[in-house]
Backbone as JSON, one array per atom type, in Angstrom:
{
  "sequence": "XXXXXXXXXXXXXXXXXXXXXXXXXXXXXXXXXXXXXXXXXXXXXXXXXXXXXXXXXXXXXXXXXXXXXXXXXXXXXXXXXXXXXXXXXXXXXXXXXXXXXXXXXXXXXXXXXXXXXXXXXXXXXXXXXXXXXXXXXXXXXXXXXXXXXXXXXXXXXXXXXXXXXXXXXXXXXXXXXXXXXXXXXXXXXXXXXXXXXXXXXXXXXXXXXXXXXXXXXXXXXXXXXXXXXXXXXXXXX",
  "N": [[112.37, 114.2, 117.75], [114.92, 115.29, 117.99], [115.6, 114.38, 120.55], [115.57, 111.62, 120.11], [117.71, 111.31, 118.28], [119.8, 112.17, 119.88], [119.86, 110.2, 121.88], [120.47, 108.02, 120.29], [123.04, 108.68, 119.35], [124.39, 108.63, 121.76], [124.17, 105.93, 122.37], [125.74, 104.87, 120.34], [128.29, 105.57, 121.16], [128.8, 103.95, 123.29], [130.35, 101.07, 124.82], [129.72, 98.65, 126.09], [127.75, 95.97, 125.16], [125.15, 95.19, 125.96], [124.26, 97.41, 127.43], [124.45, 99.28, 125.37], [122.51, 98.29, 123.62], [120.19, 98.65, 125.13], [120.13, 101.44, 125.33], [119.85, 102.13, 122.66], [117.28, 101.13, 122.21], [115.81, 102.86, 123.75], [116.13, 105.13, 122.21], [114.74, 104.26, 119.99], [112.09, 104.32, 120.94], [111.69, 107.07, 121.18], [111.91, 107.8, 118.5], [109.63, 106.53, 117.54], [107.66, 108.02, 118.85], [108.07, 110.44, 117.56], [107.23, 109.72, 114.98], [104.52, 109.23, 115.52], [103.65, 111.83, 116.09], [104.09, 113.05, 113.59], [102.33, 111.58, 112.02], [99.87, 112.37, 113.04], [99.76, 114.95, 112.16], [99.8, 114.82, 109.42], [97.59, 113.38, 107.28], [98.2, 111.68, 105.14], [100.52, 110.55, 105.93], [103.16, 110.07, 104.93], [105.69, 110.93, 105.74], [105.76, 109.88, 108.31], [105.68, 107.14, 107.76], [108.2, 106.77, 106.62], [109.81, 107.29, 108.84], [109.01, 105.2, 110.52], [109.89, 103.03, 109.01], [112.71, 103.38, 109.02], [113.07, 103.12, 111.75], [112.35, 100.47, 112.28], [114.46, 99.21, 110.96], [116.52, 100.04, 112.62], [115.88, 98.68, 114.97], [116.29, 96.06, 114.11], [119.03, 96.14, 113.83], [119.79, 96.54, 116.49], [118.93, 94.11, 117.57], [120.78, 92.48, 116.43], [123.1, 92.94, 117.77], [123.7, 91.32, 119.99], [122.63, 88.84, 119.54], [119.93, 88.63, 120.54], [117.53, 87.34, 120.06], [118.18, 84.71, 120.37], [118.66, 84.5, 123.01], [119.91, 83.64, 126.28], [119.85, 84.38, 129.0], [117.44, 85.56, 131.42], [116.92, 88.33, 131.43], [117.81, 89.11, 128.87], [116.07, 87.68, 127.24], [113.63, 88.87, 127.85], [114.18, 91.44, 126.96], [114.41, 90.88, 124.24], [111.75, 90.22, 123.64], [110.49, 92.71, 124.03], [111.69, 94.17, 121.96], [110.85, 92.71, 119.66], [108.09, 92.99, 119.83], [107.86, 95.71, 119.46], [108.74, 95.86, 116.8], [106.71, 94.35, 115.56], [104.27, 95.82, 116.01], [104.97, 98.22, 114.85], [105.23, 97.41, 112.19], [102.54, 96.84, 111.66], [101.54, 99.42, 111.88], [102.83, 100.6, 109.73], [101.6, 99.22, 107.66], [98.98, 100.17, 107.94], [99.37, 102.81, 107.18], [99.64, 102.55, 104.45], [97.4, 101.23, 103.67], [95.06, 102.02, 102.18], [96.11, 102.33, 99.63], [96.9, 99.71, 99.14], [94.41, 98.4, 99.04], [93.29, 99.59, 96.78], [95.16, 98.78, 94.8], [94.79, 96.03, 95.0], [92.21, 95.61, 93.94], [92.59, 96.5, 91.3], [94.6, 94.73, 90.37], [93.29, 92.28, 90.66], [91.22, 92.55, 88.78], [92.79, 92.72, 86.47], [94.11, 90.18, 86.37], [91.95, 88.43, 86.23], [90.92, 89.16, 83.77], [93.14, 88.5, 82.16], [93.17, 85.75, 82.53], [90.86, 84.97, 81.21], [91.57, 85.56, 78.58], [93.67, 83.78, 78.22], [92.34, 81.34, 78.31], [90.8, 81.39, 76.1], [90.0, 79.91, 72.89], [92.26, 79.22, 70.16], [92.03, 81.21, 67.2], [92.49, 79.86, 64.86], [91.96, 77.23, 65.25], [89.5, 74.77, 65.3], [86.84, 74.63, 67.63], [85.57, 72.25, 68.46], [86.74, 69.89, 67.28], [89.4, 70.39, 66.85], [90.5, 70.54, 64.35], [92.03, 72.05, 61.45], [90.93, 75.35, 60.61], [88.78, 76.57, 57.91], [90.16, 78.72, 56.81], [92.75, 78.19, 57.38], [95.95, 77.15, 56.17], [96.47, 74.0, 54.56], [98.55, 71.41, 55.83], [101.56, 70.23, 54.3], [102.11, 66.93, 52.9], [104.69, 66.01, 53.45], [105.44, 67.37, 55.69], [103.57, 66.81, 57.57], [103.71, 64.95, 59.71], [105.67, 65.98, 61.47], [104.48, 68.44, 62.04], [102.13, 67.72, 63.34], [103.05, 66.46, 65.66], [104.23, 68.5, 67.05], [102.37, 70.46, 67.3], [100.81, 70.98, 69.58], [102.62, 71.97, 71.52], [103.64, 74.16, 70.17], [101.37, 75.68, 69.79], [100.63, 76.27, 72.45], [102.88, 77.65, 73.34], [102.83, 79.82, 71.65], [100.48, 81.06, 72.47], [101.17, 81.69, 75.1], [103.14, 83.52, 74.63], [101.74, 85.66, 73.61], [100.4, 86.74, 75.74], [101.17, 89.18, 77.76], [102.57, 90.94, 80.58], [101.86, 94.14, 81.57], [104.16, 96.83, 82.32], [103.28, 98.58, 84.27], [101.53, 96.99, 85.74], [103.31, 95.12, 86.75], [104.9, 96.75, 88.42], [102.93, 97.59, 90.18], [102.18, 95.19, 91.35], [104.54, 94.53, 92.71], [104.65, 96.63, 94.6], [102.31, 96.11, 95.98], [102.84, 93.61, 97.15], [104.94, 94.34, 98.84], [103.62, 96.07, 100.64], [101.6, 94.43, 101.81], [103.21, 92.54, 102.97], [104.02, 93.6, 105.34], [102.06, 92.97, 107.22], [102.26, 90.17, 107.38], [104.88, 89.93, 108.35], [104.55, 91.2, 110.81], [102.79, 89.43, 112.17], [104.4, 87.13, 112.26], [106.65, 87.93, 113.82], [105.31, 88.58, 116.17], [104.36, 86.11, 117.03], [106.79, 84.82, 117.53], [107.66, 86.37, 119.67], [105.71, 85.71, 121.54], [106.37, 83.1, 122.24], [108.7, 83.45, 123.77], [107.61, 85.02, 125.75], [105.97, 83.29, 127.2], [107.86, 81.93, 128.62], [108.57, 83.64, 130.55], [106.46, 84.31, 132.36], [105.67, 85.54, 134.79], [106.93, 88.06, 134.85], [105.79, 89.39, 132.61], [103.12, 89.29, 133.24], [103.03, 90.99, 135.41], [103.86, 93.29, 134.11], [101.72, 93.73, 132.36], [99.83, 94.43, 134.24], [100.9, 96.78, 135.35], [101.2, 98.45, 133.13], [99.68, 97.99, 130.39], [97.69, 95.56, 128.65], [99.22, 94.36, 125.93], [98.46, 94.13, 122.48], [98.39, 92.88, 119.08], [97.05, 94.72, 117.57], [97.27, 97.02, 119.01], [97.74, 100.52, 119.83], [100.4, 102.77, 118.8], [101.02, 104.53, 120.78], [100.28, 103.16, 123.11], [102.14, 101.11, 122.86], [104.62, 102.43, 123.25], [104.31, 103.3, 125.91], [104.03, 100.81, 127.21], [106.5, 99.57, 126.62], [108.36, 101.31, 127.82], [107.61, 101.01, 130.48], [108.3, 98.37, 130.76], [111.1, 98.62, 130.63], [111.57, 99.92, 133.07], [110.85, 97.9, 134.9], [112.81, 95.97, 134.29], [115.1, 97.33, 135.08]],
  "CA": [[113.42, 113.76, 116.84], [116.21, 115.67, 118.59], [115.84, 113.46, 121.66], [115.88, 110.31, 119.53], [119.05, 111.36, 117.71], [120.74, 112.3, 121.0], [119.96, 108.88, 122.49], [121.14, 107.14, 119.32], [124.45, 109.02, 119.38], [124.92, 108.15, 123.04], [124.3, 104.47, 122.24], [126.86, 104.58, 119.44], [129.55, 105.79, 121.87], [128.94, 102.99, 124.38], [131.09, 99.85, 124.47], [129.0, 97.48, 126.6], [126.73, 95.63, 124.17], [123.82, 95.18, 126.56], [123.93, 98.81, 127.69], [124.26, 99.91, 124.07], [121.23, 97.85, 123.09], [119.14, 99.31, 125.91], [120.08, 102.86, 124.96], [119.29, 102.18, 121.3], [115.83, 100.93, 122.27], [115.26, 104.12, 124.23], [116.08, 105.99, 121.03], [113.64, 103.73, 119.16], [110.82, 104.81, 121.47], [111.58, 108.49, 120.82], [111.63, 107.85, 117.06], [108.22, 106.17, 117.38], [106.87, 109.19, 119.26], [108.18, 111.4, 116.46], [106.34, 109.23, 113.91], [103.14, 109.45, 115.96], [103.37, 113.26, 115.91], [104.02, 113.29, 112.15], [101.11, 110.96, 111.5], [98.73, 113.18, 113.47], [99.77, 116.21, 111.4], [99.63, 114.55, 107.98], [96.77, 112.17, 107.06], [98.87, 110.78, 104.18], [101.57, 109.96, 106.79], [104.35, 109.63, 104.19], [106.87, 111.17, 106.57], [105.7, 108.92, 109.42], [106.03, 105.84, 107.2], [109.65, 106.75, 106.46], [110.38, 107.19, 110.19], [108.75, 103.84, 111.0], [110.77, 102.13, 108.25], [114.06, 103.52, 109.57], [113.05, 102.63, 113.13], [112.36, 99.0, 112.2], [115.83, 98.82, 110.62], [117.33, 100.26, 113.81], [115.6, 97.57, 115.89], [116.99, 94.89, 113.57], [120.45, 96.31, 114.17], [119.88, 96.32, 117.94], [118.78, 92.67, 117.8], [121.98, 91.79, 115.93], [124.25, 93.24, 118.62], [124.04, 90.24, 120.92], [121.75, 87.7, 119.24], [118.93, 88.62, 121.6], [116.48, 86.37, 119.75], [118.66, 83.41, 120.86], [119.18, 84.82, 124.34], [119.84, 82.59, 127.31], [119.48, 84.96, 130.28], [116.07, 86.06, 131.52], [116.89, 89.73, 131.03], [117.96, 89.2, 127.43], [114.83, 87.17, 126.63], [112.61, 89.91, 128.03], [114.56, 92.52, 126.04], [114.06, 90.43, 122.9], [110.3, 90.35, 123.5], [110.18, 94.13, 123.85], [112.13, 94.54, 120.61], [110.0, 92.08, 118.64], [106.76, 93.59, 119.88], [107.99, 97.01, 118.8], [108.77, 95.6, 115.36], [105.4, 93.87, 115.13], [103.26, 96.88, 115.99], [105.44, 99.17, 113.84], [104.85, 96.88, 110.87], [101.1, 97.05, 111.51], [101.36, 100.86, 111.65], [103.27, 100.85, 108.35], [100.55, 98.71, 106.78], [97.84, 101.1, 108.0], [99.73, 103.99, 106.39], [99.52, 102.23, 103.02], [96.25, 100.33, 103.49], [94.2, 102.48, 101.09], [96.81, 102.01, 98.37], [96.84, 98.25, 98.99], [93.04, 98.06, 98.62], [93.17, 100.05, 95.38], [95.97, 97.89, 93.97], [94.18, 94.7, 95.03], [91.1, 95.62, 92.99], [93.14, 96.62, 89.94], [95.3, 93.49, 90.04], [92.29, 91.23, 90.52], [90.58, 92.75, 87.47], [93.76, 92.41, 85.42], [94.37, 88.75, 86.27], [90.72, 87.79, 85.76], [90.89, 89.42, 82.33], [94.21, 87.71, 81.53], [92.76, 84.35, 82.58], [89.88, 84.75, 80.13], [92.31, 85.57, 77.31], [94.46, 82.55, 78.15], [91.45, 80.21, 78.11], [90.12, 81.52, 74.81], [90.59, 79.03, 71.87], [92.95, 79.87, 69.04], [91.11, 81.45, 66.08], [92.79, 78.97, 63.74], [91.64, 75.85, 65.62], [88.08, 74.56, 65.53], [86.62, 74.36, 69.05], [85.08, 70.91, 68.76], [87.59, 68.78, 66.85], [90.81, 70.74, 66.78], [90.97, 70.5, 62.96], [92.3, 73.39, 60.91], [89.77, 76.1, 60.12], [88.83, 76.7, 56.45], [91.12, 79.72, 56.37], [94.11, 77.74, 57.69], [96.55, 76.37, 55.07], [96.64, 72.57, 54.83], [99.97, 71.02, 55.89], [102.0, 69.36, 53.21], [102.31, 65.54, 53.35], [106.05, 65.79, 53.95], [105.65, 67.99, 57.01], [102.4, 66.56, 58.42], [104.08, 64.25, 60.93], [106.34, 66.92, 62.36], [103.57, 69.5, 62.49], [101.17, 67.15, 64.29], [103.7, 66.14, 66.93], [104.64, 69.71, 67.76], [101.33, 71.48, 67.24], [100.36, 71.34, 70.92], [103.59, 72.83, 72.19], [103.74, 75.43, 69.44], [100.15, 76.44, 70.08], [100.67, 76.77, 73.82], [103.93, 78.66, 73.48], [102.38, 81.02, 70.96], [99.49, 81.71, 73.33], [101.87, 82.27, 76.24], [103.9, 84.67, 74.17], [100.85, 86.78, 73.31], [99.89, 87.29, 76.99], [102.26, 89.85, 78.45], [102.17, 91.74, 81.74], [102.33, 95.52, 81.43], [105.11, 97.28, 83.33], [102.52, 99.2, 85.37], [101.01, 95.9, 86.57], [104.46, 94.56, 87.46], [105.24, 97.68, 89.5], [101.83, 97.58, 91.13], [102.29, 93.92, 92.07], [105.67, 94.64, 93.62], [104.25, 97.52, 95.7], [101.26, 95.41, 96.76], [103.51, 92.58, 97.95], [105.68, 95.04, 99.9], [102.69, 96.59, 101.64], [100.95, 93.33, 102.54], [104.22, 91.78, 103.72], [104.11, 94.17, 106.69], [101.15, 92.22, 108.08], [102.85, 88.84, 107.58], [106.04, 90.12, 109.22], [104.03, 91.53, 112.14], [102.28, 88.2, 112.79], [105.52, 86.22, 112.5], [107.41, 88.43, 114.97], [104.47, 88.51, 117.36], [104.34, 84.71, 117.47], [108.11, 84.55, 118.12], [107.67, 87.03, 120.97], [104.83, 84.96, 122.44], [107.11, 81.93, 122.73], [109.58, 83.92, 124.85], [106.76, 85.55, 126.82], [105.5, 82.17, 128.01], [108.97, 81.5, 129.46], [108.73, 84.68, 131.58], [105.07, 84.67, 132.62], [105.51, 86.44, 135.94], [107.36, 89.41, 134.47], [104.84, 90.02, 131.69], [101.85, 89.45, 133.96], [103.2, 92.22, 136.18], [103.92, 94.39, 133.14], [100.34, 93.96, 131.91], [99.13, 95.11, 135.35], [101.46, 98.12, 135.52], [101.05, 99.26, 131.92], [98.46, 97.59, 129.69], [97.87, 94.3, 127.91], [99.53, 94.74, 124.55], [97.97, 93.23, 121.43], [98.95, 93.22, 117.77], [96.35, 95.9, 117.05], [97.43, 98.13, 119.95], [98.26, 101.76, 119.26], [101.81, 103.04, 119.05], [101.09, 105.2, 122.09], [100.28, 102.07, 124.11], [103.41, 100.4, 122.7], [105.68, 103.22, 123.9], [104.06, 103.23, 127.36], [104.29, 99.43, 127.61], [107.93, 99.28, 126.54], [109.04, 102.09, 128.85], [107.32, 100.35, 131.76], [109.13, 97.16, 130.76], [112.44, 99.07, 131.01], [111.6, 100.19, 134.51], [110.84, 96.62, 135.61], [114.1, 95.34, 134.1], [116.08, 98.05, 135.91]],
  "C": [[114.8, 114.1, 117.39], [116.58, 114.72, 119.72], [116.25, 112.09, 121.15], [117.31, 110.27, 118.99], [120.11, 111.45, 118.8], [120.96, 110.94, 121.67], [120.72, 107.9, 121.58], [122.64, 107.4, 119.32], [125.12, 108.54, 120.66], [125.14, 106.64, 122.99], [125.51, 104.1, 121.39], [128.22, 104.72, 120.15], [129.8, 104.78, 122.99], [129.66, 101.73, 123.9], [130.4, 98.58, 124.95], [127.82, 97.18, 125.69], [125.32, 95.67, 124.74], [123.36, 96.61, 126.84], [123.67, 99.57, 126.41], [122.89, 99.57, 123.5], [120.07, 98.54, 123.8], [118.99, 100.78, 125.52], [119.52, 103.04, 123.56], [117.77, 102.03, 121.35], [115.13, 102.16, 122.86], [115.12, 105.12, 123.07], [114.93, 105.57, 120.11], [112.3, 104.3, 119.62], [110.61, 106.29, 121.14], [111.3, 108.65, 119.32], [110.15, 107.51, 116.8], [107.32, 107.34, 117.75], [106.91, 110.28, 118.2], [107.26, 111.01, 115.31], [104.88, 109.44, 114.25], [102.74, 110.9, 115.73], [103.22, 113.6, 114.42], [102.71, 112.77, 111.57], [99.87, 111.77, 111.87], [98.63, 114.47, 112.69], [99.49, 116.0, 109.92], [98.84, 113.26, 107.78], [97.43, 111.16, 106.12], [99.99, 110.01, 104.85], [102.77, 109.4, 106.02], [105.6, 109.8, 105.04], [106.92, 110.17, 107.72], [106.12, 107.54, 108.94], [107.54, 105.71, 107.07], [110.33, 106.6, 107.82], [110.2, 105.78, 110.73], [109.66, 102.83, 110.31], [112.19, 102.17, 108.81], [114.14, 102.95, 111.0], [113.08, 101.11, 113.18], [113.77, 98.51, 111.87], [116.76, 98.99, 111.81], [117.12, 99.13, 114.82], [116.3, 96.3, 115.41], [118.47, 94.94, 113.92], [120.67, 96.03, 115.66], [119.83, 94.82, 118.24], [120.02, 91.89, 117.35], [123.19, 92.0, 116.83], [124.69, 92.06, 119.48], [123.16, 89.0, 120.72], [120.67, 87.55, 120.3], [117.79, 87.63, 121.33], [116.86, 84.96, 120.21], [119.21, 83.56, 122.29], [119.0, 83.67, 125.31], [119.42, 83.16, 128.67], [118.05, 85.49, 130.25], [115.96, 87.49, 131.04], [116.95, 89.88, 129.51], [116.71, 88.71, 126.7], [113.73, 88.23, 126.71], [112.89, 91.08, 127.08], [114.18, 92.15, 124.61], [112.56, 90.55, 122.64], [109.91, 91.8, 123.26], [110.54, 94.6, 122.45], [111.18, 93.99, 119.54], [108.58, 92.64, 118.64], [106.77, 94.98, 119.27], [107.98, 96.83, 117.28], [107.39, 95.21, 114.83], [104.4, 95.01, 114.97], [103.67, 98.0, 115.02], [105.06, 98.7, 112.44], [103.35, 97.03, 110.62], [100.8, 98.52, 111.24], [101.76, 101.22, 110.22], [102.23, 100.36, 107.35], [99.36, 99.67, 106.77], [98.11, 102.37, 107.2], [99.48, 103.77, 104.9], [98.28, 101.39, 102.7], [95.37, 100.73, 102.31], [94.81, 102.18, 99.73], [96.72, 100.52, 98.09], [95.46, 97.81, 98.49], [92.83, 98.43, 97.15], [93.93, 99.12, 94.44], [95.35, 96.5, 93.89], [93.05, 94.6, 94.0], [91.61, 95.64, 91.55], [93.8, 95.33, 89.5], [94.32, 92.34, 89.83], [91.6, 91.33, 89.16], [91.52, 92.36, 86.33], [93.94, 90.9, 85.26], [93.13, 87.96, 85.86], [90.62, 87.95, 84.25], [91.93, 88.59, 81.6], [93.84, 86.24, 81.49], [91.77, 84.03, 81.46], [90.57, 84.7, 78.78], [93.08, 84.27, 77.13], [93.6, 81.34, 77.84], [90.73, 80.26, 76.76], [90.79, 80.63, 73.77], [91.27, 79.84, 70.77], [91.98, 80.06, 67.88], [91.34, 80.52, 64.9], [92.46, 77.52, 64.06], [90.14, 75.74, 65.9], [87.87, 74.13, 66.98], [86.31, 72.9, 69.33], [86.1, 69.82, 68.44], [89.06, 69.12, 66.84], [91.36, 70.69, 65.37], [91.19, 71.9, 62.45], [91.02, 74.05, 60.42], [89.88, 76.25, 58.61], [89.87, 77.7, 55.99], [92.56, 79.28, 56.61], [94.67, 76.94, 56.52], [96.72, 74.92, 55.49], [98.12, 72.22, 54.89], [100.33, 70.11, 54.73], [102.23, 67.97, 53.75], [103.68, 65.34, 53.99], [106.24, 66.34, 55.36], [104.52, 67.68, 57.98], [102.77, 65.9, 59.74], [104.71, 65.2, 61.93], [105.38, 67.97, 62.88], [102.58, 68.97, 63.5], [101.82, 66.92, 65.65], [104.04, 67.4, 67.73], [103.55, 70.76, 67.84], [100.89, 71.93, 68.63], [101.32, 72.3, 71.6], [103.71, 74.18, 71.51], [102.55, 76.31, 69.77], [100.2, 77.05, 71.45], [101.72, 77.85, 73.98], [103.55, 79.95, 72.79], [101.39, 81.79, 71.81], [100.18, 82.39, 74.51], [102.61, 83.54, 75.84], [103.01, 85.88, 73.94], [100.27, 87.4, 74.57], [101.06, 87.88, 77.78], [101.72, 90.69, 79.6], [102.72, 93.14, 81.58], [103.26, 95.91, 82.58], [104.38, 97.87, 84.53], [101.97, 98.12, 86.32], [102.14, 95.25, 87.36], [104.84, 95.44, 88.65], [104.18, 97.68, 90.59], [101.88, 96.3, 91.98], [103.41, 93.97, 93.1], [105.32, 95.5, 94.84], [103.24, 96.83, 96.6], [101.88, 94.36, 97.67], [104.27, 93.22, 99.11], [104.76, 95.5, 101.02], [102.09, 95.46, 102.48], [101.94, 92.5, 103.35], [104.4, 92.33, 105.13], [103.24, 93.37, 107.67], [101.73, 90.84, 108.39], [104.05, 88.91, 108.53], [105.59, 90.38, 110.66], [103.55, 90.27, 112.86], [103.42, 87.25, 113.14], [106.32, 86.65, 113.73], [106.61, 88.33, 116.27], [104.45, 87.08, 117.93], [105.69, 84.31, 118.1], [108.2, 85.15, 119.52], [106.83, 86.26, 121.99], [105.52, 83.74, 123.03], [108.0, 82.32, 123.9], [108.77, 84.46, 126.03], [106.31, 84.45, 127.76], [106.6, 81.64, 128.94], [109.24, 82.49, 130.6], [107.37, 85.22, 131.99], [104.91, 85.7, 133.73], [105.85, 87.88, 135.57], [106.29, 90.09, 133.63], [103.45, 90.15, 132.3], [101.89, 90.74, 134.77], [103.22, 93.44, 135.26], [102.52, 94.73, 132.62], [99.54, 94.73, 132.97], [99.59, 96.56, 135.47], [101.24, 99.03, 134.32], [99.71, 98.98, 131.25], [98.74, 96.24, 129.03], [98.04, 94.65, 126.44], [99.01, 93.68, 123.59], [98.52, 93.71, 120.09], [98.28, 94.45, 117.16], [96.39, 97.08, 118.02], [97.99, 99.36, 119.24], [99.74, 101.91, 119.56], [102.01, 103.75, 120.38], [101.15, 104.16, 123.21], [101.6, 101.3, 124.06], [104.53, 101.12, 123.43], [105.53, 103.13, 125.42], [104.42, 101.85, 127.91], [105.79, 99.15, 127.67], [108.72, 100.06, 127.59], [108.82, 101.49, 130.25], [108.14, 99.06, 131.89], [110.57, 97.47, 131.12], [112.56, 99.25, 132.51], [111.64, 98.89, 135.33], [112.17, 95.89, 135.47], [115.17, 96.0, 134.97], [115.92, 97.71, 137.38]]
}
């Protein structure tokens, strides 16, 4: 963590945008190593998740320095790939930190919505199932209001039913958390595919990188990611 903060401070003092971006990414790798250490010490990995979250935000900032995702030079395109692959695998690591919670929430939400669906499909107690005529306990409409009541009965009935089905606050909060957790996987896949497009434009570089380091995949470990990215730095230099 000390090394990461030192590199980050050094990057902040630099004026050249490309050099600043490179130094920031070095700091990113040290932050990732810090998260790896935290995760190994704490199975719940709450502290590691926080580090990974901040690190992803730092990478986003680095990518905004010079629009590396829209880079034109070969060096900038390669740098963009390294950044996006870091983001991708970090998002997968963040999902793994919260996977057990996501599974638990998924089961609870599924049970809730199945139950709510059954309630929504249940017929109104005041309407006969077969003909839709008023039940014996329902008051008969007066002749003067029969036309208006018949024309609006469907909408009134449906709106009344919709009003009686409410979502508890706990379910709303659980849904929000579930979406946040699962979005890590979607973000990881999206960034990985963007990186693959740029990789195909620099086949020789990444073929050599795969030989010197390892072939990186979306399910690679963070340790492999750090080794791969540092080797990529060396080849760029």
